[in-house]
Amino acid sequence: ETIVVTESVMPNAEISKATPDNSSNALDWQGTYSGILPCADCEGIQTSITLNNDLTYAMTTKYLGKKEIKETEKKGTFIWNKGGINITLNGIENAPSQYLVGENKLIQLDMKGNRISEVTAEKYQLRKN
């Protein structure tokens, strides 16, 4: 009787190393982020964005310093960019819809998806609650 012993090799063990860490897979990004974002014709936009595990979001905005302050709520889905660093909130038109996801913060990007100048970048951050 011959007993053959073979070594168990896991050929896929190294594959996980091929995916570099990024915001989508390395950060605890789920949760609610809030703050006051700059506004061209008001005192600021009180903004709250909740990101869920199932790639859905809920966003509420309130324009401050207006005679009629009304709160607006939008819900929808979001997608990660190829690099897994930025998200785009689907269903938002005529307003910025892209955010860089950082450690406990979202940074609003401009209409083209670029970072806003370093001088004012701090004003465009929403902090995780």
XYZ file of C-alpha atoms in Angstrom:
129
model
C 0.000 0.000 0.000
C 1.425 3.379 -1.048
C 0.402 6.570 0.729
C 0.958 9.757 -1.210
C 1.243 12.915 0.819
C 0.804 16.154 -1.065
C 1.370 19.591 0.301
C -1.658 21.802 0.311
C -0.749 24.934 -1.553
C -3.076 27.913 -1.638
C -2.398 29.509 -5.012
C -4.823 32.365 -4.344
C -3.308 33.377 -1.013
C -1.263 36.174 -2.550
C -4.102 37.615 -4.615
C -5.425 39.640 -1.698
C -2.112 41.516 -1.680
C -2.733 42.551 -5.298
C -5.577 44.847 -4.244
C -3.988 47.883 -2.601
C -5.666 49.456 0.396
C -7.973 52.301 -0.483
C -10.846 54.165 1.158
C -13.465 51.635 0.039
C -11.724 48.588 1.516
C -9.521 49.917 4.311
C -11.612 52.592 6.036
C -14.714 52.265 8.171
C -16.569 54.607 5.800
C -20.159 53.664 6.669
C -21.949 56.242 8.818
C -23.157 59.829 8.940
C -21.020 62.845 8.074
C -22.109 66.401 8.749
C -20.979 70.004 8.629
C -21.628 73.374 7.033
C -20.395 73.743 3.458
C -19.766 77.099 1.727
C -22.624 78.743 -0.165
C -22.404 81.423 -2.860
C -25.573 83.268 -1.845
C -26.238 82.256 1.769
C -24.440 81.830 5.105
C -23.719 78.167 4.498
C -25.291 74.839 3.644
C -25.873 72.638 6.662
C -25.246 69.191 5.177
C -25.594 65.653 6.468
C -24.760 62.570 4.395
C -25.309 59.005 5.577
C -23.462 56.270 3.669
C -24.766 52.719 4.036
C -23.106 49.322 3.456
C -25.482 48.581 0.570
C -24.112 51.605 -1.364
C -27.159 53.788 -0.662
C -27.069 57.280 0.782
C -29.366 59.809 2.404
C -28.442 63.492 2.247
C -30.147 66.413 3.937
C -29.284 70.029 3.183
C -30.472 73.248 4.743
C -29.533 76.660 3.329
C -28.693 78.953 6.253
C -29.329 82.700 6.269
C -32.205 82.577 3.815
C -35.605 84.001 4.679
C -37.204 80.674 3.960
C -35.037 77.920 5.409
C -36.260 74.593 4.167
C -34.594 71.267 4.580
C -34.162 69.132 1.483
C -33.619 65.392 1.593
C -32.279 63.222 -1.212
C -31.818 59.477 -1.214
C -30.158 57.281 -3.764
C -27.201 55.094 -4.534
C -23.525 55.950 -4.795
C -20.595 54.466 -6.643
C -16.868 54.307 -5.906
C -14.388 55.498 -8.518
C -11.874 53.006 -9.949
C -9.271 53.889 -7.339
C -11.723 53.344 -4.477
C -11.057 56.804 -3.019
C -13.894 59.013 -4.302
C -17.635 58.439 -4.356
C -20.302 59.909 -6.616
C -23.814 60.372 -5.254
C -26.248 59.404 -8.023
C -29.285 61.582 -8.670
C -27.779 64.952 -7.783
C -27.921 67.524 -10.552
C -26.612 71.107 -10.726
C -24.674 70.640 -7.489
C -21.436 68.908 -6.485
C -22.005 65.158 -6.146
C -18.461 63.829 -5.688
C -16.640 63.388 -2.399
C -13.207 62.153 -1.418
C -13.565 59.631 1.411
C -10.948 60.091 4.122
C -10.415 58.943 7.686
C -13.669 60.014 9.432
C -14.385 62.715 6.837
C -15.852 63.420 3.423
C -14.309 66.189 1.344
C -16.582 67.774 -1.238
C -15.011 67.943 -4.701
C -15.784 70.490 -7.386
C -18.207 69.880 -10.249
C -15.452 68.158 -12.280
C -14.426 65.887 -9.395
C -11.256 67.802 -8.485
C -10.042 68.833 -5.040
C -10.905 72.393 -4.141
C -7.828 74.568 -3.522
C -5.842 73.752 -0.402
C -6.500 77.232 1.003
C -10.239 76.625 1.285
C -10.265 72.802 1.383
C -10.925 72.754 5.146
C -14.268 74.492 4.557
C -15.452 71.669 2.304
C -15.151 68.866 4.873
C -17.936 66.923 6.504
C -16.932 65.140 9.713
C -18.120 61.695 10.733
C -20.508 61.854 13.700
